[in-house]
GROMACS .gro file of N, CA, C and O in nm:
model
  516
    1UNK      N    1  -3.021   0.282  -4.157
    1UNK     CA    2  -2.971   0.273  -4.024
    1UNK      C    3  -2.850   0.182  -4.014
    1UNK      O    4  -2.758   0.214  -3.957
    2UNK      N    5  -2.863   0.065  -4.082
    2UNK     CA    6  -2.747  -0.028  -4.072
    2UNK      C    7  -2.626   0.036  -4.151
    2UNK      O    8  -2.522   0.010  -4.096
    3UNK      N    9  -2.645   0.112  -4.254
    3UNK     CA   10  -2.529   0.182  -4.320
    3UNK      C   11  -2.464   0.267  -4.234
    3UNK      O   12  -2.335   0.284  -4.220
    4UNK      N   13  -2.532   0.344  -4.145
    4UNK     CA   14  -2.472   0.447  -4.047
    4UNK      C   15  -2.398   0.359  -3.943
    4UNK      O   16  -2.289   0.410  -3.914
    5UNK      N   17  -2.448   0.255  -3.893
    5UNK     CA   18  -2.373   0.182  -3.790
    5UNK      C   19  -2.252   0.114  -3.856
    5UNK      O   20  -2.139   0.134  -3.794
    6UNK      N   21  -2.260   0.070  -3.973
    6UNK     CA   22  -2.135   0.018  -4.025
    6UNK      C   23  -2.022   0.129  -4.060
    6UNK      O   24  -1.913   0.115  -4.039
    7UNK      N   25  -2.086   0.247  -4.102
    7UNK     CA   26  -1.980   0.351  -4.131
    7UNK      C   27  -1.928   0.395  -3.999
    7UNK      O   28  -1.798   0.430  -3.981
    8UNK      N   29  -2.002   0.403  -3.885
    8UNK     CA   30  -1.945   0.439  -3.761
    8UNK      C   31  -1.841   0.335  -3.703
    8UNK      O   32  -1.735   0.377  -3.656
    9UNK      N   33  -1.873   0.200  -3.733
    9UNK     CA   34  -1.776   0.102  -3.695
    9UNK      C   35  -1.640   0.119  -3.757
    9UNK      O   36  -1.534   0.094  -3.715
   10UNK      N   37  -1.647   0.150  -3.885
   10UNK     CA   38  -1.527   0.154  -3.974
   10UNK      C   39  -1.456   0.281  -3.929
   10UNK      O   40  -1.325   0.278  -3.922
   11UNK      N   41  -1.520   0.393  -3.897
   11UNK     CA   42  -1.462   0.509  -3.851
   11UNK      C   43  -1.400   0.480  -3.714
   11UNK      O   44  -1.272   0.525  -3.698
   12UNK      N   45  -1.449   0.407  -3.626
   12UNK     CA   46  -1.388   0.394  -3.502
   12UNK      C   47  -1.270   0.300  -3.524
   12UNK      O   48  -1.162   0.309  -3.458
   13UNK      N   49  -1.277   0.200  -3.606
   13UNK     CA   50  -1.175   0.106  -3.632
   13UNK      C   51  -1.055   0.183  -3.687
   13UNK      O   52  -0.934   0.148  -3.659
   14UNK      N   53  -1.087   0.275  -3.786
   14UNK     CA   54  -0.969   0.354  -3.839
   14UNK      C   55  -0.909   0.445  -3.736
   14UNK      O   56  -0.781   0.446  -3.744
   15UNK      N   57  -0.977   0.492  -3.661
   15UNK     CA   58  -0.912   0.571  -3.544
   15UNK      C   59  -0.833   0.496  -3.452
   15UNK      O   60  -0.725   0.541  -3.410
   16UNK      N   61  -0.889   0.379  -3.425
   16UNK     CA   62  -0.808   0.283  -3.324
   16UNK      C   63  -0.673   0.241  -3.393
   16UNK      O   64  -0.549   0.232  -3.333
   17UNK      N   65  -0.689   0.212  -3.526
   17UNK     CA   66  -0.556   0.168  -3.601
   17UNK      C   67  -0.463   0.293  -3.610
   17UNK      O   68  -0.340   0.275  -3.614
   18UNK      N   69  -0.515   0.411  -3.625
   18UNK     CA   70  -0.429   0.525  -3.637
   18UNK      C   71  -0.368   0.581  -3.509
   18UNK      O   72  -0.267   0.648  -3.509
   19UNK      N   73  -0.411   0.527  -3.391
   19UNK     CA   74  -0.360   0.569  -3.271
   19UNK      C   75  -0.217   0.506  -3.237
   19UNK      O   76  -0.209   0.400  -3.260
   20UNK      N   77  -0.131   0.589  -3.218
   20UNK     CA   78   0.001   0.538  -3.175
   20UNK      C   79   0.008   0.503  -3.031
   20UNK      O   80  -0.002   0.585  -2.944
   21UNK      N   81   0.057   0.385  -3.019
   21UNK     CA   82   0.085   0.336  -2.883
   21UNK      C   83   0.243   0.334  -2.863
   21UNK      O   84   0.312   0.268  -2.940
   22UNK      N   85   0.276   0.396  -2.756
   22UNK     CA   86   0.418   0.384  -2.730
   22UNK      C   87   0.457   0.288  -2.630
   22UNK      O   88   0.407   0.278  -2.506
   23UNK      N   89   0.547   0.200  -2.666
   23UNK     CA   90   0.592   0.088  -2.580
   23UNK      C   91   0.730   0.113  -2.558
   23UNK      O   92   0.812   0.136  -2.643
   24UNK      N   93   0.769   0.094  -2.428
   24UNK     CA   94   0.909   0.103  -2.388
   24UNK      C   95   0.964  -0.024  -2.326
   24UNK      O   96   0.896  -0.061  -2.226
   25UNK      N   97   1.075  -0.074  -2.364
   25UNK     CA   98   1.136  -0.195  -2.300
   25UNK      C   99   1.239  -0.131  -2.209
   25UNK      O  100   1.324  -0.060  -2.243
   26UNK      N  101   1.241  -0.168  -2.079
   26UNK     CA  102   1.320  -0.122  -1.978
   26UNK      C  103   1.442  -0.205  -1.963
   26UNK      O  104   1.535  -0.157  -1.908
   27UNK      N  105   1.422  -0.340  -2.003
   27UNK     CA  106   1.554  -0.418  -1.982
   27UNK      C  107   1.545  -0.537  -2.072
   27UNK      O  108   1.432  -0.564  -2.134
   28UNK      N  109   1.636  -0.620  -2.052
   28UNK     CA  110   1.626  -0.753  -2.138
   28UNK      C  111   1.607  -0.872  -2.057
   28UNK      O  112   1.628  -0.994  -2.093
   29UNK      N  113   1.550  -0.854  -1.941
   29UNK     CA  114   1.508  -0.962  -1.854
   29UNK      C  115   1.402  -1.040  -1.910
   29UNK      O  116   1.314  -0.977  -1.967
   30UNK      N  117   1.407  -1.168  -1.913
   30UNK     CA  118   1.314  -1.244  -1.988
   30UNK      C  119   1.175  -1.279  -1.938
   30UNK      O  120   1.076  -1.303  -1.999
   31UNK      N  121   1.162  -1.268  -1.789
   31UNK     CA  122   1.038  -1.297  -1.727
   31UNK      C  123   1.024  -1.206  -1.596
   31UNK      O  124   1.116  -1.210  -1.524
   32UNK      N  125   0.903  -1.150  -1.589
   32UNK     CA  126   0.874  -1.075  -1.471
   32UNK      C  127   0.781  -1.153  -1.400
   32UNK      O  128   0.690  -1.221  -1.440
   33UNK      N  129   0.797  -1.140  -1.257
   33UNK     CA  130   0.708  -1.204  -1.159
   33UNK      C  131   0.612  -1.117  -1.077
   33UNK      O  132   0.500  -1.149  -1.057
   34UNK      N  133   0.655  -0.995  -1.040
   34UNK     CA  134   0.590  -0.907  -0.943
   34UNK      C  135   0.629  -0.766  -0.964
   34UNK      O  136   0.737  -0.735  -1.003
   35UNK      N  137   0.524  -0.679  -0.959
   35UNK     CA  138   0.541  -0.540  -0.947
   35UNK      C  139   0.494  -0.485  -0.836
   35UNK      O  140   0.373  -0.495  -0.802
   36UNK      N  141   0.573  -0.378  -0.779
   36UNK     CA  142   0.507  -0.304  -0.656
   36UNK      C  143   0.545  -0.150  -0.693
   36UNK      O  144   0.647  -0.129  -0.735
   37UNK      N  145   0.483  -0.073  -0.614
   37UNK     CA  146   0.493   0.072  -0.623
   37UNK      C  147   0.514   0.129  -0.469
   37UNK      O  148   0.415   0.097  -0.395
   38UNK      N  149   0.607   0.186  -0.447
   38UNK     CA  150   0.623   0.257  -0.328
   38UNK      C  151   0.680   0.400  -0.321
   38UNK      O  152   0.789   0.416  -0.393
   39UNK      N  153   0.593   0.494  -0.292
   39UNK     CA  154   0.640   0.625  -0.289
   39UNK      C  155   0.675   0.679  -0.437
   39UNK      O  156   0.763   0.759  -0.467
   40UNK      N  157   0.611   0.626  -0.542
   40UNK     CA  158   0.610   0.671  -0.674
   40UNK      C  159   0.726   0.594  -0.755
   40UNK      O  160   0.763   0.626  -0.859
   41UNK      N  161   0.798   0.514  -0.690
   41UNK     CA  162   0.896   0.424  -0.749
   41UNK      C  163   0.853   0.290  -0.779
   41UNK      O  164   0.782   0.222  -0.692
   42UNK      N  165   0.874   0.229  -0.893
   42UNK     CA  166   0.844   0.087  -0.926
   42UNK      C  167   0.951  -0.006  -0.902
   42UNK      O  168   1.064   0.027  -0.933
   43UNK      N  169   0.898  -0.126  -0.844
   43UNK     CA  170   0.990  -0.217  -0.815
   43UNK      C  171   0.944  -0.349  -0.883
   43UNK      O  172   0.826  -0.397  -0.865
   44UNK      N  173   1.041  -0.421  -0.973
   44UNK     CA  174   0.995  -0.532  -1.045
   44UNK      C  175   1.087  -0.660  -1.000
   44UNK      O  176   1.204  -0.639  -0.999
   45UNK      N  177   1.017  -0.759  -0.965
   45UNK     CA  178   1.084  -0.889  -0.951
   45UNK      C  179   1.086  -0.965  -1.073
   45UNK      O  180   0.981  -0.991  -1.131
   46UNK      N  181   1.200  -1.001  -1.117
   46UNK     CA  182   1.226  -1.074  -1.247
   46UNK      C  183   1.329  -1.183  -1.222
   46UNK      O  184   1.384  -1.201  -1.121
   47UNK      N  185   1.339  -1.262  -1.327
   47UNK     CA  186   1.432  -1.382  -1.322
   47UNK      C  187   1.589  -1.334  -1.334
   47UNK      O  188   1.673  -1.407  -1.330
   48UNK      N  189   1.600  -1.193  -1.350
   48UNK     CA  190   1.734  -1.149  -1.352
   48UNK      C  191   1.771  -1.039  -1.246
   48UNK      O  192   1.877  -0.985  -1.253
   49UNK      N  193   1.687  -1.041  -1.140
   49UNK     CA  194   1.707  -0.957  -1.022
   49UNK      C  195   1.593  -0.854  -0.992
   49UNK      O  196   1.488  -0.871  -1.039
   50UNK      N  197   1.630  -0.753  -0.908
   50UNK     CA  198   1.525  -0.662  -0.879
   50UNK      C  199   1.545  -0.535  -0.966
   50UNK      O  200   1.666  -0.487  -0.961
   51UNK      N  201   1.447  -0.494  -1.032
   51UNK     CA  202   1.462  -0.369  -1.112
   51UNK      C  203   1.393  -0.264  -1.060
   51UNK      O  204   1.278  -0.273  -1.004
   52UNK      N  205   1.454  -0.143  -1.032
   52UNK     CA  206   1.384  -0.027  -0.961
   52UNK      C  207   1.370   0.084  -1.076
   52UNK      O  208   1.481   0.125  -1.141
   53UNK      N  209   1.257   0.133  -1.108
   53UNK     CA  210   1.236   0.233  -1.214
   53UNK      C  211   1.187   0.363  -1.128
   53UNK      O  212   1.093   0.361  -1.061
   54UNK      N  213   1.272   0.457  -1.128
   54UNK     CA  214   1.244   0.594  -1.073
   54UNK      C  215   1.277   0.702  -1.188
   54UNK      O  216   1.371   0.715  -1.235
   55UNK      N  217   1.160   0.769  -1.205
   55UNK     CA  218   1.154   0.878  -1.311
   55UNK      C  219   1.199   0.829  -1.461
   55UNK      O  220   1.271   0.889  -1.516
   56UNK      N  221   1.165   0.702  -1.489
   56UNK     CA  222   1.188   0.660  -1.622
   56UNK      C  223   1.332   0.579  -1.626
   56UNK      O  224   1.365   0.545  -1.736
   57UNK      N  225   1.419   0.608  -1.518
   57UNK     CA  226   1.538   0.537  -1.522
   57UNK      C  227   1.547   0.399  -1.440
   57UNK      O  228   1.474   0.400  -1.338
   58UNK      N  229   1.616   0.308  -1.490
   58UNK     CA  230   1.605   0.172  -1.438
   58UNK      C  231   1.756   0.161  -1.364
   58UNK      O  232   1.849   0.191  -1.438
   59UNK      N  233   1.731   0.076  -1.262
   59UNK     CA  234   1.853   0.031  -1.191
   59UNK      C  235   1.820  -0.124  -1.160
   59UNK      O  236   1.717  -0.151  -1.104
   60UNK      N  237   1.907  -0.212  -1.216
   60UNK     CA  238   1.896  -0.342  -1.192
   60UNK      C  239   1.993  -0.394  -1.084
   60UNK      O  240   2.109  -0.371  -1.084
   61UNK      N  241   1.934  -0.450  -0.970
   61UNK     CA  242   2.000  -0.501  -0.870
   61UNK      C  243   2.014  -0.663  -0.879
   61UNK      O  244   1.923  -0.719  -0.881
   62UNK      N  245   2.128  -0.712  -0.880
   62UNK     CA  246   2.162  -0.854  -0.930
   62UNK      C  247   2.266  -0.904  -0.809
   62UNK      O  248   2.295  -0.835  -0.712
   63UNK      N  249   2.338  -1.002  -0.838
   63UNK     CA  250   2.429  -1.057  -0.743
   63UNK      C  251   2.553  -0.953  -0.722
   63UNK      O  252   2.613  -0.957  -0.619
   64UNK      N  253   2.584  -0.881  -0.835
   64UNK     CA  254   2.684  -0.771  -0.811
   64UNK      C  255   2.652  -0.672  -0.694
   64UNK      O  256   2.734  -0.614  -0.646
   65UNK      N  257   2.509  -0.658  -0.685
   65UNK     CA  258   2.470  -0.568  -0.571
   65UNK      C  259   2.434  -0.637  -0.438
   65UNK      O  260   2.362  -0.565  -0.358
   66UNK      N  261   2.465  -0.748  -0.434
   66UNK     CA  262   2.452  -0.820  -0.296
   66UNK      C  263   2.327  -0.904  -0.268
   66UNK      O  264   2.291  -0.963  -0.187
   67UNK      N  265   2.250  -0.911  -0.393
   67UNK     CA  266   2.136  -1.011  -0.400
   67UNK      C  267   2.195  -1.165  -0.387
   67UNK      O  268   2.292  -1.202  -0.455
   68UNK      N  269   2.141  -1.238  -0.288
   68UNK     CA  270   2.190  -1.379  -0.276
   68UNK      C  271   2.137  -1.460  -0.407
   68UNK      O  272   2.209  -1.549  -0.449
   69UNK      N  273   2.010  -1.447  -0.440
   69UNK     CA  274   1.961  -1.513  -0.552
   69UNK      C  275   1.885  -1.418  -0.642
   69UNK      O  276   1.817  -1.323  -0.607
   70UNK      N  277   1.908  -1.420  -0.783
   70UNK     CA  278   1.864  -1.313  -0.860
   70UNK      C  279   1.725  -1.347  -0.919
   70UNK      O  280   1.655  -1.258  -0.978
   71UNK      N  281   1.671  -1.462  -0.902
   71UNK     CA  282   1.537  -1.488  -0.946
   71UNK      C  283   1.432  -1.438  -0.814
   71UNK      O  284   1.432  -1.500  -0.738
   72UNK      N  285   1.379  -1.319  -0.853
   72UNK     CA  286   1.294  -1.266  -0.749
   72UNK      C  287   1.142  -1.277  -0.796
   72UNK      O  288   1.101  -1.201  -0.889
   73UNK      N  289   1.065  -1.359  -0.714
   73UNK     CA  290   0.934  -1.383  -0.757
   73UNK      C  291   0.820  -1.307  -0.689
   73UNK      O  292   0.717  -1.281  -0.723
   74UNK      N  293   0.876  -1.255  -0.560
   74UNK     CA  294   0.779  -1.168  -0.485
   74UNK      C  295   0.861  -1.044  -0.441
   74UNK      O  296   0.990  -1.061  -0.388
   75UNK      N  297   0.805  -0.927  -0.427
   75UNK     CA  298   0.859  -0.801  -0.364
   75UNK      C  299   0.774  -0.738  -0.254
   75UNK      O  300   0.665  -0.729  -0.293
   76UNK      N  301   0.823  -0.734  -0.150
   76UNK     CA  302   0.755  -0.651  -0.050
   76UNK      C  303   0.836  -0.564   0.040
   76UNK      O  304   0.954  -0.611   0.070
   77UNK      N  305   0.811  -0.439   0.072
   77UNK     CA  306   0.895  -0.357   0.138
   77UNK      C  307   0.827  -0.353   0.279
   77UNK      O  308   0.703  -0.321   0.295
   78UNK      N  309   0.905  -0.371   0.378
   78UNK     CA  310   0.863  -0.368   0.514
   78UNK      C  311   0.864  -0.238   0.593
   78UNK      O  312   0.907  -0.133   0.528
   79UNK      N  313   0.814  -0.216   0.699
   79UNK     CA  314   0.815  -0.104   0.786
   79UNK      C  315   0.944  -0.049   0.824
   79UNK      O  316   0.954   0.073   0.852
   80UNK      N  317   1.058  -0.121   0.799
   80UNK     CA  318   1.199  -0.065   0.825
   80UNK      C  319   1.264  -0.021   0.696
   80UNK      O  320   1.375   0.010   0.689
   81UNK      N  321   1.177  -0.025   0.577
   81UNK     CA  322   1.232   0.010   0.446
   81UNK      C  323   1.323  -0.100   0.405
   81UNK      O  324   1.421  -0.074   0.327
   82UNK      N  325   1.312  -0.226   0.446
   82UNK     CA  326   1.389  -0.343   0.390
   82UNK      C  327   1.294  -0.412   0.295
   82UNK      O  328   1.173  -0.416   0.314
   83UNK      N  329   1.359  -0.473   0.197
   83UNK     CA  330   1.289  -0.540   0.085
   83UNK      C  331   1.290  -0.689   0.134
   83UNK      O  332   1.407  -0.753   0.136
   84UNK      N  333   1.168  -0.763   0.126
   84UNK     CA  334   1.155  -0.897   0.133
   84UNK      C  335   1.135  -0.957  -0.009
   84UNK      O  336   1.052  -0.916  -0.072
   85UNK      N  337   1.223  -1.036  -0.059
   85UNK     CA  338   1.232  -1.078  -0.168
   85UNK      C  339   1.224  -1.236  -0.179
   85UNK      O  340   1.281  -1.309  -0.116
   86UNK      N  341   1.103  -1.293  -0.229
   86UNK     CA  342   1.082  -1.425  -0.248
   86UNK      C  343   1.145  -1.489  -0.370
   86UNK      O  344   1.166  -1.411  -0.472
   87UNK      N  345   1.185  -1.615  -0.362
   87UNK     CA  346   1.254  -1.678  -0.482
   87UNK      C  347   1.182  -1.797  -0.520
   87UNK      O  348   1.104  -1.844  -0.454
   88UNK      N  349   1.210  -1.847  -0.651
   88UNK     CA  350   1.141  -1.960  -0.702
   88UNK      C  351   1.150  -2.088  -0.636
   88UNK      O  352   1.073  -2.171  -0.673
   89UNK      N  353   1.244  -2.099  -0.544
   89UNK     CA  354   1.263  -2.221  -0.469
   89UNK      C  355   1.192  -2.217  -0.336
   89UNK      O  356   1.232  -2.298  -0.249
   90UNK      N  357   1.116  -2.125  -0.301
   90UNK     CA  358   1.045  -2.103  -0.190
   90UNK      C  359   1.132  -2.054  -0.070
   90UNK      O  360   1.105  -2.046   0.052
   91UNK      N  361   1.235  -1.999  -0.100
   91UNK     CA  362   1.328  -1.926  -0.010
   91UNK      C  363   1.306  -1.779  -0.026
   91UNK      O  364   1.245  -1.746  -0.109
   92UNK      N  365   1.355  -1.709   0.080
   92UNK     CA  366   1.340  -1.552   0.066
   92UNK      C  367   1.448  -1.486   0.125
   92UNK      O  368   1.530  -1.558   0.208
   93UNK      N  369   1.476  -1.379   0.103
   93UNK     CA  370   1.590  -1.298   0.147
   93UNK      C  371   1.539  -1.154   0.181
   93UNK      O  372   1.430  -1.102   0.124
   94UNK      N  373   1.622  -1.100   0.288
   94UNK     CA  374   1.569  -0.959   0.321
   94UNK      C  375   1.695  -0.878   0.280
   94UNK      O  376   1.808  -0.894   0.304
   95UNK      N  377   1.654  -0.778   0.196
   95UNK     CA  378   1.751  -0.690   0.111
   95UNK      C  379   1.753  -0.559   0.152
   95UNK      O  380   1.648  -0.488   0.146
   96UNK      N  381   1.873  -0.508   0.195
   96UNK     CA  382   1.883  -0.351   0.235
   96UNK      C  383   1.927  -0.294   0.101
   96UNK      O  384   2.053  -0.303   0.073
   97UNK      N  385   1.841  -0.224   0.023
   97UNK     CA  386   1.874  -0.155  -0.100
   97UNK      C  387   1.990  -0.054  -0.082
   97UNK      O  388   2.074  -0.041  -0.173
   98UNK      N  389   1.996   0.018   0.030
   98UNK     CA  390   2.090   0.117   0.049
   98UNK      C  391   2.230   0.068   0.092
   98UNK      O  392   2.327   0.120   0.028
   99UNK      N  393   2.244  -0.042   0.173
   99UNK     CA  394   2.363  -0.097   0.217
   99UNK      C  395   2.402  -0.202   0.117
   99UNK      O  396   2.515  -0.254   0.107
  100UNK      N  397   2.313  -0.250   0.025
  100UNK     CA  398   2.337  -0.362  -0.075
  100UNK      C  399   2.380  -0.480   0.001
  100UNK      O  400   2.477  -0.548  -0.048
  101UNK      N  401   2.318  -0.510   0.099
  101UNK     CA  402   2.329  -0.635   0.188
  101UNK      C  403   2.210  -0.714   0.199
  101UNK      O  404   2.102  -0.674   0.187
  102UNK      N  405   2.231  -0.853   0.204
  102UNK     CA  406   2.122  -0.953   0.203
  102UNK      C  407   2.126  -1.048   0.323
  102UNK      O  408   2.241  -1.089   0.359
  103UNK      N  409   2.027  -1.063   0.392
  103UNK     CA  410   2.005  -1.173   0.487
  103UNK      C  411   1.921  -1.282   0.424
  103UNK      O  412   1.812  -1.255   0.375
  104UNK      N  413   1.986  -1.402   0.401
  104UNK     CA  414   1.908  -1.512   0.328
  104UNK      C  415   1.856  -1.605   0.427
  104UNK      O  416   1.907  -1.660   0.530
  105UNK      N  417   1.715  -1.627   0.413
  105UNK     CA  418   1.637  -1.713   0.500
  105UNK      C  419   1.587  -1.829   0.426
  105UNK      O  420   1.505  -1.821   0.322
  106UNK      N  421   1.636  -1.946   0.448
  106UNK     CA  422   1.606  -2.067   0.361
  106UNK      C  423   1.535  -2.178   0.455
  106UNK      O  424   1.544  -2.295   0.414
  107UNK      N  425   1.477  -2.154   0.572
  107UNK     CA  426   1.420  -2.245   0.666
  107UNK      C  427   1.310  -2.314   0.585
  107UNK      O  428   1.279  -2.447   0.593
  108UNK      N  429   1.230  -2.240   0.516
  108UNK     CA  430   1.104  -2.303   0.448
  108UNK      C  431   1.162  -2.400   0.326
  108UNK      O  432   1.107  -2.511   0.311
  109UNK      N  433   1.258  -2.365   0.266
  109UNK     CA  434   1.317  -2.421   0.152
  109UNK      C  435   1.379  -2.562   0.195
  109UNK      O  436   1.344  -2.661   0.143
  110UNK      N  437   1.431  -2.559   0.319
  110UNK     CA  438   1.499  -2.669   0.372
  110UNK      C  439   1.393  -2.779   0.431
  110UNK      O  440   1.434  -2.891   0.444
  111UNK      N  441   1.284  -2.729   0.470
  111UNK     CA  442   1.185  -2.815   0.535
  111UNK      C  443   1.101  -2.903   0.447
  111UNK      O  444   1.002  -2.956   0.498
  112UNK      N  445   1.100  -2.884   0.319
  112UNK     CA  446   1.008  -2.962   0.242
  112UNK      C  447   0.979  -2.886   0.102
  112UNK      O  448   1.036  -2.792   0.088
  113UNK      N  449   0.891  -2.934   0.030
  113UNK     CA  450   0.865  -2.876  -0.102
  113UNK      C  451   0.724  -2.803  -0.075
  113UNK      O  452   0.620  -2.849  -0.043
  114UNK      N  453   0.734  -2.674  -0.097
  114UNK     CA  454   0.631  -2.571  -0.073
  114UNK      C  455   0.635  -2.487  -0.202
  114UNK      O  456   0.733  -2.472  -0.271
  115UNK      N  457   0.543  -2.399  -0.203
  115UNK     CA  458   0.537  -2.274  -0.298
  115UNK      C  459   0.518  -2.157  -0.230
  115UNK      O  460   0.435  -2.144  -0.136
  116UNK      N  461   0.594  -2.060  -0.261
  116UNK     CA  462   0.580  -1.924  -0.203
  116UNK      C  463   0.477  -1.842  -0.298
  116UNK      O  464   0.510  -1.816  -0.395
  117UNK      N  465   0.378  -1.812  -0.228
  117UNK     CA  466   0.258  -1.735  -0.293
  117UNK      C  467   0.261  -1.591  -0.288
  117UNK      O  468   0.275  -1.514  -0.394
  118UNK      N  469   0.296  -1.545  -0.172
  118UNK     CA  470   0.313  -1.391  -0.156
  118UNK      C  471   0.367  -1.364  -0.024
  118UNK      O  472   0.381  -1.444   0.065
  119UNK      N  473   0.422  -1.238  -0.018
  119UNK     CA  474   0.462  -1.187   0.103
  119UNK      C  475   0.400  -1.064   0.144
  119UNK      O  476   0.373  -0.963   0.046
  120UNK      N  477   0.346  -1.040   0.258
  120UNK     CA  478   0.269  -0.918   0.303
  120UNK      C  479   0.341  -0.857   0.416
  120UNK      O  480   0.388  -0.924   0.502
  121UNK      N  481   0.328  -0.728   0.418
  121UNK     CA  482   0.386  -0.639   0.524
  121UNK      C  483   0.280  -0.558   0.601
  121UNK      O  484   0.200  -0.497   0.527
  122UNK      N  485   0.277  -0.549   0.720
  122UNK     CA  486   0.204  -0.470   0.800
  122UNK      C  487   0.290  -0.357   0.864
  122UNK      O  488   0.415  -0.346   0.842
  123UNK      N  489   0.225  -0.300   0.969
  123UNK     CA  490   0.308  -0.198   1.044
  123UNK      C  491   0.415  -0.255   1.140
  123UNK      O  492   0.510  -0.186   1.166
  124UNK      N  493   0.396  -0.390   1.167
  124UNK     CA  494   0.478  -0.449   1.270
  124UNK      C  495   0.543  -0.573   1.223
  124UNK      O  496   0.633  -0.634   1.287
  125UNK      N  497   0.456  -0.644   1.129
  125UNK     CA  498   0.494  -0.804   1.098
  125UNK      C  499   0.499  -0.810   0.956
  125UNK      O  500   0.443  -0.743   0.876
  126UNK      N  501   0.573  -0.918   0.912
  126UNK     CA  502   0.575  -0.974   0.785
  126UNK      C  503   0.502  -1.110   0.775
  126UNK      O  504   0.520  -1.196   0.863
  127UNK      N  505   0.423  -1.134   0.685
  127UNK     CA  506   0.348  -1.257   0.659
  127UNK      C  507   0.389  -1.312   0.532
  127UNK      O  508   0.387  -1.250   0.425
  128UNK      N  509   0.422  -1.454   0.534
  128UNK     CA  510   0.460  -1.523   0.418
  128UNK      C  511   0.363  -1.631   0.393
  128UNK      O  512   0.321  -1.711   0.488
  129UNK      N  513   0.300  -1.631   0.273
  129UNK     CA  514   0.210  -1.719   0.252
  129UNK      C  515   0.261  -1.826   0.138
  129UNK      O  516   0.320  -1.791   0.052
   0.00000   0.00000   0.00000
């Protein structure tokens, strides 16, 4: 009985080692913070900008595309299809991906030392934690 169990374990280990895992690197950004999916499109908040992955193709939005700060720690899409992007200094910006324009809101950043944990969107409101 013990020999059968050991043989099965070796067989399973061999199958697992023989299984090919495909890994794809989408960009050279060094640190990712947040991942969201809206309508089948993935949005990544990274220390190099906002990465949008649609059908396996990536587009990196950075300061050349109107982002005020490229370190994006939180990503949330609101009811108007605008992106609320949190930054590592507790500031946040509202980004229109179609117009490539940003409204920068730094009231929290200026009023003291805080941490931005998350941004939530409902049908009518945006909540910043």
